[in-house]
Each structure stands twice: as C-alpha cells, then as structure tokens.
C-alpha cells in the first residue's frame, strides 16, 4: 500500500514593481544528493552540461507556467522540439523544494536557489538561453519615487562593479 499526499496551494499576484539588475543566473537540473538514477548522466561527477535528452530520463516536478523558470525552460527546449516531461506541476516553491530534498523527483532551478537548498545542481546545454534575469521586486505594491531612486542607485553601483 502506498501513501498519497495532496497539497493545495494558491498564489495571488498583484502589481509588481521590478528593477532588472542586468545580471543573469543559469538554470539547471536540481536534485537531492545521490538520487540520480544509476547510469544517468546526472549521476556522474559534475562536468559537461546535460542535454535535453538527459531531462527525459528524470522524474521532474516543475513549477507551473506562472513561474519565469518554467517559461524560460520551455522556450529553451522548443528549438530541440522537446518539452519538459513533468510528473507533476507545482505552484509553490516550498513544496517543490520539499519534494526534491526528499528525493522524490528532480526539478529545474537557478544555481543559487539549488545550492542554498543543499541540492546537487547540473548545468543544462540546450539550444535556447537557459538563464534567469536577476531582478529586485516587491510583489505587493508599486514602489514610491524614493524607493525607485534608491534601487536605481543600487543598480548603477552594481553595474559599475
């Protein structure tokens, strides 16, 4: 007898103030340490990036299309005439990370998120761009003029090095 777990989540989106920082972060395959199937390229020591065919051999839980990560992945797979084969779609990052940490599946995440979550991360070599633009944003309200000026100053200083 198996166990079936169900999680219901909702997400409300409002107007978002956004400041693109001009930086990008690569997306890749994220999985719990030691959970790649034997013989799968992800089971090898990190080295060459994984191609689209390597994703087909993984049990993937992916964020829904409301997440930029999913849209970026789908756009990158399109030139290879492939689609990400998800065993499930999840609309909550915390739930997604819990499933991956438990070794139930793998996912596609930015490198920084995967490393911070204690996951193994493998780069992807796909025909399209597989990077996420980095931005500061406030999903709850529009920023005031002073906040926009502060963020513009921060962006300029970061761009200057």
mmCIF file of C-alpha atoms in Angstrom:
data_model
loop_
_atom_site.group_PDB
_atom_site.id
_atom_site.type_symbol
_atom_site.label_atom_id
_atom_site.label_comp_id
_atom_site.label_asym_id
_atom_site.label_seq_id
_atom_site.Cartn_x
_atom_site.Cartn_y
_atom_site.Cartn_z
ATOM 1 C CA UNK A 1 0.000 0.000 0.000
ATOM 2 C CA UNK A 2 1.314 3.418 -0.914
ATOM 3 C CA UNK A 3 0.809 6.837 0.538
ATOM 4 C CA UNK A 4 -0.780 9.626 -1.445
ATOM 5 C CA UNK A 5 -0.089 13.158 -0.313
ATOM 6 C CA UNK A 6 -2.071 16.124 -1.541
ATOM 7 C CA UNK A 7 -1.156 19.758 -1.089
ATOM 8 C CA UNK A 8 -3.406 22.580 -2.250
ATOM 9 C CA UNK A 9 -1.846 25.977 -2.690
ATOM 10 C CA UNK A 10 -2.950 29.266 -4.151
ATOM 11 C CA UNK A 11 -0.973 32.242 -5.246
ATOM 12 C CA UNK A 12 -2.323 35.739 -5.762
ATOM 13 C CA UNK A 13 -0.366 38.144 -7.867
ATOM 14 C CA UNK A 14 -0.687 41.874 -7.712
ATOM 15 C CA UNK A 15 1.049 44.744 -9.415
ATOM 16 C CA UNK A 16 4.788 44.292 -9.151
ATOM 17 C CA UNK A 17 7.444 46.947 -9.198
ATOM 18 C CA UNK A 18 10.507 45.464 -10.812
ATOM 19 C CA UNK A 19 14.087 46.575 -11.262
ATOM 20 C CA UNK A 20 16.165 44.382 -13.555
ATOM 21 C CA UNK A 21 19.766 44.308 -12.321
ATOM 22 C CA UNK A 22 21.337 43.334 -15.638
ATOM 23 C CA UNK A 23 22.664 40.051 -14.236
ATOM 24 C CA UNK A 24 21.644 36.538 -15.147
ATOM 25 C CA UNK A 25 21.710 33.246 -13.288
ATOM 26 C CA UNK A 26 21.907 29.887 -15.097
ATOM 27 C CA UNK A 27 19.145 27.322 -14.731
ATOM 28 C CA UNK A 28 19.946 23.649 -14.304
ATOM 29 C CA UNK A 29 18.822 20.295 -13.036
ATOM 30 C CA UNK A 30 18.495 20.255 -9.239
ATOM 31 C CA UNK A 31 18.219 17.011 -7.298
ATOM 32 C CA UNK A 32 18.851 15.642 -3.834
ATOM 33 C CA UNK A 33 22.428 14.409 -3.381
ATOM 34 C CA UNK A 34 22.876 10.824 -4.532
ATOM 35 C CA UNK A 35 19.408 10.440 -6.059
ATOM 36 C CA UNK A 36 20.234 10.420 -9.785
ATOM 37 C CA UNK A 37 19.332 7.093 -11.398
ATOM 38 C CA UNK A 38 22.369 4.783 -11.860
ATOM 39 C CA UNK A 39 23.904 5.279 -15.279
ATOM 40 C CA UNK A 40 22.122 8.593 -15.842
ATOM 41 C CA UNK A 41 24.408 11.484 -16.863
ATOM 42 C CA UNK A 42 23.332 13.372 -13.708
ATOM 43 C CA UNK A 43 24.845 10.551 -11.620
ATOM 44 C CA UNK A 44 28.301 11.316 -12.988
ATOM 45 C CA UNK A 45 30.552 13.856 -11.286
ATOM 46 C CA UNK A 46 29.703 17.423 -12.345
ATOM 47 C CA UNK A 47 31.296 18.246 -15.643
ATOM 48 C CA UNK A 48 29.735 18.642 -19.036
ATOM 49 C CA UNK A 49 26.273 20.228 -19.075
ATOM 50 C CA UNK A 50 23.264 17.950 -19.525
ATOM 51 C CA UNK A 51 21.386 17.995 -22.824
ATOM 52 C CA UNK A 52 17.643 17.832 -23.446
ATOM 53 C CA UNK A 53 17.702 14.032 -23.759
ATOM 54 C CA UNK A 54 19.037 13.763 -20.180
ATOM 55 C CA UNK A 55 15.935 15.518 -18.882
ATOM 56 C CA UNK A 56 13.717 12.840 -20.415
ATOM 57 C CA UNK A 57 15.190 10.233 -18.089
ATOM 58 C CA UNK A 58 14.350 12.139 -14.907
ATOM 59 C CA UNK A 59 11.216 12.284 -12.772
ATOM 60 C CA UNK A 60 10.685 16.045 -12.922
ATOM 61 C CA UNK A 61 8.461 18.220 -10.792
ATOM 62 C CA UNK A 62 8.311 21.628 -12.405
ATOM 63 C CA UNK A 63 6.886 24.974 -11.436
ATOM 64 C CA UNK A 64 3.747 25.916 -13.350
ATOM 65 C CA UNK A 65 3.832 28.307 -16.286
ATOM 66 C CA UNK A 66 3.201 31.286 -13.966
ATOM 67 C CA UNK A 67 6.857 30.977 -12.929
ATOM 68 C CA UNK A 68 9.503 32.501 -15.169
ATOM 69 C CA UNK A 69 11.738 29.445 -14.687
ATOM 70 C CA UNK A 70 9.165 27.261 -16.468
ATOM 71 C CA UNK A 71 8.687 29.696 -19.334
ATOM 72 C CA UNK A 72 12.458 30.004 -19.805
ATOM 73 C CA UNK A 73 12.852 26.206 -19.803
ATOM 74 C CA UNK A 74 10.053 25.666 -22.326
ATOM 75 C CA UNK A 75 11.486 28.349 -24.629
ATOM 76 C CA UNK A 76 14.953 26.756 -24.417
ATOM 77 C CA UNK A 77 13.585 23.304 -25.233
ATOM 78 C CA UNK A 78 11.489 24.478 -28.184
ATOM 79 C CA UNK A 79 14.358 24.606 -30.743
ATOM 80 C CA UNK A 80 15.178 20.975 -29.885
ATOM 81 C CA UNK A 81 11.483 20.121 -30.483
ATOM 82 C CA UNK A 82 11.232 18.708 -26.982
ATOM 83 C CA UNK A 83 9.086 19.510 -23.989
ATOM 84 C CA UNK A 84 9.879 19.146 -20.319
ATOM 85 C CA UNK A 85 8.129 16.000 -19.158
ATOM 86 C CA UNK A 86 6.889 16.805 -15.686
ATOM 87 C CA UNK A 87 5.488 14.114 -13.415
ATOM 88 C CA UNK A 88 3.780 16.955 -11.600
ATOM 89 C CA UNK A 89 3.467 20.725 -11.721
ATOM 90 C CA UNK A 90 3.723 22.679 -8.502
ATOM 91 C CA UNK A 91 2.713 26.252 -7.809
ATOM 92 C CA UNK A 92 4.625 26.654 -4.523
ATOM 93 C CA UNK A 93 8.415 26.756 -4.361
ATOM 94 C CA UNK A 94 8.473 25.448 -0.762
ATOM 95 C CA UNK A 95 6.529 22.337 -1.769
ATOM 96 C CA UNK A 96 8.739 21.838 -4.820
ATOM 97 C CA UNK A 97 11.898 22.058 -2.705
ATOM 98 C CA UNK A 98 10.467 19.626 -0.135
ATOM 99 C CA UNK A 99 9.766 17.009 -2.805
ATOM 100 C CA UNK A 100 13.223 17.385 -4.322
ATOM 101 C CA UNK A 101 15.005 17.285 -0.940
ATOM 102 C CA UNK A 102 13.098 14.081 -0.119
ATOM 103 C CA UNK A 103 14.476 12.518 -3.304
ATOM 104 C CA UNK A 104 11.045 12.027 -4.879
ATOM 105 C CA UNK A 105 11.910 13.964 -8.029
ATOM 106 C CA UNK A 106 14.261 16.481 -9.606
ATOM 107 C CA UNK A 107 13.454 19.967 -10.853
ATOM 108 C CA UNK A 108 14.886 22.886 -12.791
ATOM 109 C CA UNK A 109 16.142 25.753 -10.636
ATOM 110 C CA UNK A 110 18.574 28.655 -10.766
ATOM 111 C CA UNK A 111 22.000 27.589 -9.468
ATOM 112 C CA UNK A 112 21.865 29.887 -6.416
ATOM 113 C CA UNK A 113 18.490 28.547 -5.276
ATOM 114 C CA UNK A 114 19.609 24.919 -5.664
ATOM 115 C CA UNK A 115 22.885 25.442 -3.798
ATOM 116 C CA UNK A 116 21.177 27.376 -0.988
ATOM 117 C CA UNK A 117 18.686 24.499 -0.634
ATOM 118 C CA UNK A 118 21.508 21.926 -0.322
ATOM 119 C CA UNK A 119 20.766 20.285 -3.658
ATOM 120 C CA UNK A 120 23.092 18.979 -6.357
ATOM 121 C CA UNK A 121 22.962 21.140 -9.470
ATOM 122 C CA UNK A 122 23.880 20.298 -13.073
ATOM 123 C CA UNK A 123 24.102 22.863 -15.858
ATOM 124 C CA UNK A 124 21.957 22.427 -18.949
ATOM 125 C CA UNK A 125 23.195 22.635 -22.543
ATOM 126 C CA UNK A 126 20.080 23.454 -24.523
ATOM 127 C CA UNK A 127 19.686 25.231 -27.866
ATOM 128 C CA UNK A 128 17.985 28.268 -26.296
ATOM 129 C CA UNK A 129 19.130 30.512 -23.481
ATOM 130 C CA UNK A 130 18.781 28.888 -20.056
ATOM 131 C CA UNK A 131 19.313 31.847 -17.763
ATOM 132 C CA UNK A 132 17.050 33.780 -15.447
ATOM 133 C CA UNK A 133 17.374 37.575 -15.355
ATOM 134 C CA UNK A 134 18.027 38.803 -11.818
ATOM 135 C CA UNK A 135 15.703 41.496 -10.519
ATOM 136 C CA UNK A 136 14.586 43.145 -7.303
ATOM 137 C CA UNK A 137 10.854 43.395 -6.920
ATOM 138 C CA UNK A 138 8.057 43.976 -4.482
ATOM 139 C CA UNK A 139 5.030 41.837 -5.387
ATOM 140 C CA UNK A 140 2.634 43.624 -3.043
ATOM 141 C CA UNK A 141 2.707 47.229 -4.197
ATOM 142 C CA UNK A 142 4.199 49.805 -6.508
ATOM 143 C CA UNK A 143 7.375 51.421 -5.230
ATOM 144 C CA UNK A 144 7.421 55.069 -4.271
ATOM 145 C CA UNK A 145 9.656 57.595 -6.021
ATOM 146 C CA UNK A 146 12.326 57.493 -3.270
ATOM 147 C CA UNK A 147 12.415 53.700 -3.367
ATOM 148 C CA UNK A 148 12.776 53.758 -7.157
ATOM 149 C CA UNK A 149 15.651 56.243 -6.887
ATOM 150 C CA UNK A 150 17.375 54.076 -4.257
ATOM 151 C CA UNK A 151 17.026 50.969 -6.411
ATOM 152 C CA UNK A 152 18.263 52.852 -9.479
ATOM 153 C CA UNK A 153 21.326 53.947 -7.495
ATOM 154 C CA UNK A 154 21.879 50.361 -6.342
ATOM 155 C CA UNK A 155 21.575 49.094 -9.931
ATOM 156 C CA UNK A 156 24.069 51.695 -11.165
ATOM 157 C CA UNK A 157 26.573 50.898 -8.400
ATOM 158 C CA UNK A 158 26.290 47.168 -9.034
ATOM 159 C CA UNK A 159 26.742 47.714 -12.768
ATOM 160 C CA UNK A 160 29.860 49.797 -12.106
ATOM 161 C CA UNK A 161 31.400 46.955 -10.133
#
